[in-house]
GROMACS .gro file of C-alpha atoms in nm:
model
  280
    1UNK     CA    1   2.236  -1.253  -0.971
    2UNK     CA    2   2.068  -0.952  -1.127
    3UNK     CA    3   1.720  -0.900  -0.984
    4UNK     CA    4   1.475  -0.621  -1.067
    5UNK     CA    5   1.199  -0.557  -0.816
    6UNK     CA    6   0.884  -0.418  -0.976
    7UNK     CA    7   0.568  -0.311  -0.796
    8UNK     CA    8   0.253  -0.121  -0.885
    9UNK     CA    9   0.144   0.206  -0.729
   10UNK     CA   10  -0.117   0.032  -0.513
   11UNK     CA   11   0.187  -0.051  -0.298
   12UNK     CA   12   0.269   0.246  -0.075
   13UNK     CA   13   0.638   0.221   0.006
   14UNK     CA   14   0.885   0.451   0.184
   15UNK     CA   15   1.091   0.681  -0.037
   16UNK     CA   16   1.414   0.514   0.079
   17UNK     CA   17   1.285   0.187  -0.071
   18UNK     CA   18   1.139   0.346  -0.384
   19UNK     CA   19   1.471   0.520  -0.455
   20UNK     CA   20   1.677   0.200  -0.464
   21UNK     CA   21   1.823   0.147  -0.811
   22UNK     CA   22   1.681  -0.205  -0.845
   23UNK     CA   23   1.322  -0.098  -0.759
   24UNK     CA   24   1.074   0.029  -1.017
   25UNK     CA   25   0.714   0.128  -0.956
   26UNK     CA   26   0.467   0.108  -1.245
   27UNK     CA   27   0.186   0.363  -1.200
   28UNK     CA   28  -0.185   0.301  -1.228
   29UNK     CA   29  -0.393   0.555  -1.420
   30UNK     CA   30  -0.614   0.794  -1.226
   31UNK     CA   31  -0.911   0.960  -1.398
   32UNK     CA   32  -1.005   1.292  -1.235
   33UNK     CA   33  -1.291   1.498  -1.380
   34UNK     CA   34  -1.241   1.341  -1.723
   35UNK     CA   35  -0.862   1.379  -1.735
   36UNK     CA   36  -0.617   1.089  -1.704
   37UNK     CA   37  -0.304   1.106  -1.492
   38UNK     CA   38  -0.025   0.860  -1.415
   39UNK     CA   39  -0.020   0.794  -1.042
   40UNK     CA   40   0.287   0.952  -0.882
   41UNK     CA   41   0.419   1.069  -1.220
   42UNK     CA   42   0.188   1.351  -1.324
   43UNK     CA   43   0.148   1.475  -0.966
   44UNK     CA   44   0.305   1.428  -0.625
   45UNK     CA   45   0.105   1.280  -0.338
   46UNK     CA   46   0.066   1.625  -0.186
   47UNK     CA   47  -0.064   1.765  -0.515
   48UNK     CA   48  -0.308   1.475  -0.541
   49UNK     CA   49  -0.453   1.548  -0.195
   50UNK     CA   50  -0.530   1.903  -0.311
   51UNK     CA   51  -0.684   1.777  -0.635
   52UNK     CA   52  -0.894   1.527  -0.441
   53UNK     CA   53  -1.028   1.792  -0.204
   54UNK     CA   54  -1.127   2.018  -0.495
   55UNK     CA   55  -1.256   1.756  -0.740
   56UNK     CA   56  -1.629   1.752  -0.814
   57UNK     CA   57  -1.627   1.377  -0.883
   58UNK     CA   58  -1.465   1.082  -0.713
   59UNK     CA   59  -1.142   0.986  -0.896
   60UNK     CA   60  -1.142   0.649  -1.072
   61UNK     CA   61  -0.841   0.420  -1.090
   62UNK     CA   62  -0.759   0.202  -1.391
   63UNK     CA   63  -0.547  -0.111  -1.371
   64UNK     CA   64  -0.204  -0.129  -1.529
   65UNK     CA   65  -0.234  -0.270  -1.878
   66UNK     CA   66  -0.086  -0.584  -2.029
   67UNK     CA   67   0.123  -0.362  -2.261
   68UNK     CA   68   0.271  -0.162  -1.972
   69UNK     CA   69   0.382  -0.479  -1.799
   70UNK     CA   70   0.505  -0.647  -2.118
   71UNK     CA   71   0.718  -0.347  -2.215
   72UNK     CA   72   0.871  -0.327  -1.867
   73UNK     CA   73   0.935  -0.701  -1.841
   74UNK     CA   74   1.097  -0.714  -2.187
   75UNK     CA   75   1.322  -0.419  -2.107
   76UNK     CA   76   1.473  -0.583  -1.802
   77UNK     CA   77   1.484  -0.945  -1.916
   78UNK     CA   78   1.680  -0.831  -2.222
   79UNK     CA   79   1.927  -0.668  -1.984
   80UNK     CA   80   1.970  -1.002  -1.807
   81UNK     CA   81   1.754  -0.944  -1.502
   82UNK     CA   82   1.532  -1.189  -1.322
   83UNK     CA   83   1.212  -1.007  -1.225
   84UNK     CA   84   1.005  -1.008  -0.906
   85UNK     CA   85   0.676  -0.824  -0.958
   86UNK     CA   86   0.463  -0.748  -0.651
   87UNK     CA   87   0.107  -0.629  -0.712
   88UNK     CA   88  -0.176  -0.492  -0.504
   89UNK     CA   89  -0.458  -0.730  -0.421
   90UNK     CA   90  -0.604  -0.926  -0.713
   91UNK     CA   91  -0.941  -0.891  -0.535
   92UNK     CA   92  -0.927  -0.512  -0.572
   93UNK     CA   93  -0.782  -0.471  -0.922
   94UNK     CA   94  -0.711  -0.660  -1.242
   95UNK     CA   95  -0.345  -0.554  -1.229
   96UNK     CA   96  -0.227  -0.895  -1.105
   97UNK     CA   97  -0.401  -1.060  -1.401
   98UNK     CA   98  -0.244  -0.811  -1.645
   99UNK     CA   99   0.101  -0.891  -1.506
  100UNK     CA  100   0.047  -1.265  -1.550
  101UNK     CA  101  -0.075  -1.223  -1.907
  102UNK     CA  102   0.236  -1.020  -1.989
  103UNK     CA  103   0.463  -1.272  -1.817
  104UNK     CA  104   0.330  -1.548  -2.044
  105UNK     CA  105   0.446  -1.355  -2.351
  106UNK     CA  106   0.796  -1.262  -2.232
  107UNK     CA  107   1.099  -1.490  -2.223
  108UNK     CA  108   1.288  -1.486  -1.894
  109UNK     CA  109   1.254  -1.556  -1.524
  110UNK     CA  110   0.955  -1.353  -1.404
  111UNK     CA  111   0.779  -1.413  -1.073
  112UNK     CA  112   0.445  -1.243  -1.004
  113UNK     CA  113   0.340  -1.212  -0.640
  114UNK     CA  114  -0.016  -1.122  -0.536
  115UNK     CA  115   0.017  -0.935  -0.205
  116UNK     CA  116  -0.358  -0.962  -0.133
  117UNK     CA  117  -0.317  -0.622   0.034
  118UNK     CA  118  -0.316  -0.258  -0.065
  119UNK     CA  119  -0.113   0.043   0.049
  120UNK     CA  120   0.116  -0.022   0.349
  121UNK     CA  121   0.020  -0.390   0.354
  122UNK     CA  122   0.146  -0.446  -0.002
  123UNK     CA  123   0.441  -0.227   0.082
  124UNK     CA  124   0.557  -0.472   0.350
  125UNK     CA  125   0.632  -0.730   0.082
  126UNK     CA  126   0.824  -0.477  -0.127
  127UNK     CA  127   1.031  -0.381   0.179
  128UNK     CA  128   1.106  -0.747   0.256
  129UNK     CA  129   1.198  -0.829  -0.104
  130UNK     CA  130   1.429  -0.525  -0.120
  131UNK     CA  131   1.600  -0.637   0.201
  132UNK     CA  132   1.655  -0.988   0.065
  133UNK     CA  133   1.786  -0.860  -0.269
  134UNK     CA  134   2.041  -0.643  -0.090
  135UNK     CA  135   2.154  -0.933   0.127
  136UNK     CA  136   2.231  -1.120  -0.196
  137UNK     CA  137   2.189  -1.470  -0.053
  138UNK     CA  138   1.874  -1.580  -0.238
  139UNK     CA  139   1.773  -1.597  -0.602
  140UNK     CA  140   1.447  -1.446  -0.729
  141UNK     CA  141   1.240  -1.762  -0.684
  142UNK     CA  142   1.371  -1.813  -0.330
  143UNK     CA  143   1.281  -1.452  -0.244
  144UNK     CA  144   0.925  -1.502  -0.366
  145UNK     CA  145   0.907  -1.822  -0.161
  146UNK     CA  146   1.014  -1.620   0.142
  147UNK     CA  147   0.741  -1.364   0.070
  148UNK     CA  148   0.491  -1.650   0.085
  149UNK     CA  149   0.642  -1.759   0.416
  150UNK     CA  150   0.578  -1.421   0.583
  151UNK     CA  151   0.212  -1.389   0.473
  152UNK     CA  152   0.086  -1.478   0.820
  153UNK     CA  153   0.292  -1.200   0.979
  154UNK     CA  154   0.164  -0.911   0.762
  155UNK     CA  155  -0.091  -0.689   0.935
  156UNK     CA  156  -0.254  -0.368   0.820
  157UNK     CA  157  -0.485  -0.127   1.004
  158UNK     CA  158  -0.611   0.201   0.862
  159UNK     CA  159  -0.865   0.468   0.951
  160UNK     CA  160  -1.030   0.706   0.702
  161UNK     CA  161  -1.123   1.032   0.874
  162UNK     CA  162  -1.440   1.072   0.669
  163UNK     CA  163  -1.683   0.812   0.536
  164UNK     CA  164  -1.793   1.025   0.242
  165UNK     CA  165  -1.544   0.881  -0.008
  166UNK     CA  166  -1.623   0.521   0.087
  167UNK     CA  167  -1.992   0.600   0.041
  168UNK     CA  168  -1.939   0.756  -0.302
  169UNK     CA  169  -1.729   0.461  -0.418
  170UNK     CA  170  -2.005   0.219  -0.314
  171UNK     CA  171  -1.791   0.053  -0.048
  172UNK     CA  172  -2.016   0.170   0.234
  173UNK     CA  173  -2.398   0.197   0.245
  174UNK     CA  174  -2.527   0.555   0.253
  175UNK     CA  175  -2.714   0.508   0.581
  176UNK     CA  176  -2.400   0.373   0.751
  177UNK     CA  177  -2.199   0.667   0.620
  178UNK     CA  178  -2.463   0.918   0.734
  179UNK     CA  179  -2.487   0.779   1.086
  180UNK     CA  180  -2.110   0.739   1.114
  181UNK     CA  181  -2.041   1.097   1.008
  182UNK     CA  182  -2.320   1.233   1.230
  183UNK     CA  183  -2.184   1.052   1.538
  184UNK     CA  184  -1.820   1.106   1.439
  185UNK     CA  185  -1.757   0.730   1.433
  186UNK     CA  186  -1.439   0.629   1.254
  187UNK     CA  187  -1.402   0.269   1.129
  188UNK     CA  188  -1.075   0.087   1.185
  189UNK     CA  189  -1.023  -0.128   0.877
  190UNK     CA  190  -0.798  -0.411   0.770
  191UNK     CA  191  -0.782  -0.642   0.469
  192UNK     CA  192  -0.887  -1.005   0.485
  193UNK     CA  193  -0.856  -1.240   0.188
  194UNK     CA  194  -0.771  -0.939  -0.027
  195UNK     CA  195  -1.079  -0.734   0.065
  196UNK     CA  196  -1.146  -0.445   0.304
  197UNK     CA  197  -1.301  -0.533   0.639
  198UNK     CA  198  -1.402  -0.316   0.936
  199UNK     CA  199  -1.258  -0.466   1.255
  200UNK     CA  200  -1.330  -0.195   1.512
  201UNK     CA  201  -1.461   0.160   1.557
  202UNK     CA  202  -1.352   0.466   1.748
  203UNK     CA  203  -1.552   0.776   1.840
  204UNK     CA  204  -1.392   1.101   1.728
  205UNK     CA  205  -1.032   1.150   1.621
  206UNK     CA  206  -0.845   1.196   1.949
  207UNK     CA  207  -0.819   0.825   2.026
  208UNK     CA  208  -0.734   0.700   1.676
  209UNK     CA  209  -0.357   0.703   1.716
  210UNK     CA  210  -0.351   0.522   2.050
  211UNK     CA  211  -0.612   0.270   1.930
  212UNK     CA  212  -0.411   0.184   1.618
  213UNK     CA  213  -0.094   0.131   1.823
  214UNK     CA  214  -0.273  -0.082   2.083
  215UNK     CA  215  -0.431  -0.296   1.811
  216UNK     CA  216  -0.107  -0.355   1.618
  217UNK     CA  217   0.060  -0.452   1.946
  218UNK     CA  218  -0.219  -0.697   2.018
  219UNK     CA  219  -0.189  -0.850   1.670
  220UNK     CA  220   0.181  -0.908   1.738
  221UNK     CA  221   0.149  -1.051   2.088
  222UNK     CA  222   0.264  -0.724   2.245
  223UNK     CA  223   0.613  -0.738   2.093
  224UNK     CA  224   0.743  -0.600   1.762
  225UNK     CA  225   1.115  -0.604   1.835
  226UNK     CA  226   1.178  -0.851   1.553
  227UNK     CA  227   0.925  -0.691   1.314
  228UNK     CA  228   0.925  -0.415   1.055
  229UNK     CA  229   0.670  -0.140   1.123
  230UNK     CA  230   0.540   0.107   0.867
  231UNK     CA  231   0.326   0.404   0.962
  232UNK     CA  232   0.150   0.623   0.711
  233UNK     CA  233  -0.081   0.917   0.656
  234UNK     CA  234  -0.230   1.141   0.391
  235UNK     CA  235  -0.277   1.517   0.412
  236UNK     CA  236  -0.332   1.516   0.792
  237UNK     CA  237   0.017   1.579   0.931
  238UNK     CA  238  -0.102   1.689   1.276
  239UNK     CA  239  -0.282   1.357   1.327
  240UNK     CA  240   0.028   1.173   1.209
  241UNK     CA  241   0.242   1.348   1.471
  242UNK     CA  242   0.015   1.194   1.737
  243UNK     CA  243   0.061   0.851   1.581
  244UNK     CA  244   0.438   0.898   1.582
  245UNK     CA  245   0.427   0.993   1.949
  246UNK     CA  246   0.221   0.685   2.039
  247UNK     CA  247   0.457   0.459   1.844
  248UNK     CA  248   0.758   0.615   2.014
  249UNK     CA  249   0.602   0.563   2.358
  250UNK     CA  250   0.477   0.208   2.316
  251UNK     CA  251   0.665   0.026   2.040
  252UNK     CA  252   1.017  -0.099   1.986
  253UNK     CA  253   1.058  -0.244   1.638
  254UNK     CA  254   1.346  -0.377   1.429
  255UNK     CA  255   1.285  -0.094   1.182
  256UNK     CA  256   1.022   0.179   1.151
  257UNK     CA  257   0.940   0.326   0.811
  258UNK     CA  258   0.720   0.623   0.724
  259UNK     CA  259   0.523   0.667   0.403
  260UNK     CA  260   0.227   0.859   0.262
  261UNK     CA  261  -0.100   0.720   0.132
  262UNK     CA  262  -0.098   0.723  -0.246
  263UNK     CA  263  -0.373   0.818  -0.486
  264UNK     CA  264  -0.494   0.458  -0.528
  265UNK     CA  265  -0.589   0.421  -0.162
  266UNK     CA  266  -0.684   0.784  -0.095
  267UNK     CA  267  -0.920   0.793  -0.395
  268UNK     CA  268  -1.144   0.562  -0.189
  269UNK     CA  269  -1.072   0.677   0.167
  270UNK     CA  270  -1.020   1.049   0.121
  271UNK     CA  271  -0.696   1.243   0.178
  272UNK     CA  272  -0.709   1.225   0.559
  273UNK     CA  273  -0.605   0.879   0.674
  274UNK     CA  274  -0.383   0.710   0.930
  275UNK     CA  275  -0.240   0.361   0.879
  276UNK     CA  276  -0.004   0.119   1.049
  277UNK     CA  277   0.139  -0.209   0.922
  278UNK     CA  278   0.377  -0.475   1.048
  279UNK     CA  279   0.557  -0.787   0.923
  280UNK     CA  280   0.872  -0.995   0.963
   0.00000   0.00000   0.00000
């Protein structure tokens, strides 16, 4: 079985997964101050954080086009691959629809999977699919079926350190942003039915790391020994060190991955963010 695992750059995945020879990430387009860039191609994540901090306008993301998907699908089906394509939430972008339109026009076995998450949440499905491909026991359709089976186990929590970007993108009312920034209230967010949702709040930044760890433990019944955990951050390395310490103290997991927030998520949350995600 030859299987190619394709994802879009709304999926934040660890480098050790991204570097596998059977994995390919197709980048979204980011428009910054009138210039277009390919996410993760024209700049690194670190470079993007600097651009974001210095940009006069909020970056805008554009979905991956039908042509981009069609060209990629044709390339690998002609080489004899079955394709698994995992996309960020269809409720947040038209990328899932673009992938399905391209699939209809390409001969071959192509399976499109809507993660209904972004960032580390979408990344959990890519990690799982990569694991199953390496085990070599399932075909592409069976792997996608298994991704459906783990939907109920995927959890994502993230905290933007400023509300300014959410306000500018229209995802948070101005008065809520103003009061939140004035009182240093940080929202703890998740995704439900493919959309962002605030599930808790924390005052200041000192308690964010411990709160995230306590909440992910609660979501998993206090035990992650049979789960995969991914922890992530943006430009705020010092805050991430605290999260690592809390994870080390409180959590035993089957595997712990580390990744960075990409430009698709950080365009809306700002460069300073902490996130934690778990799944089977």
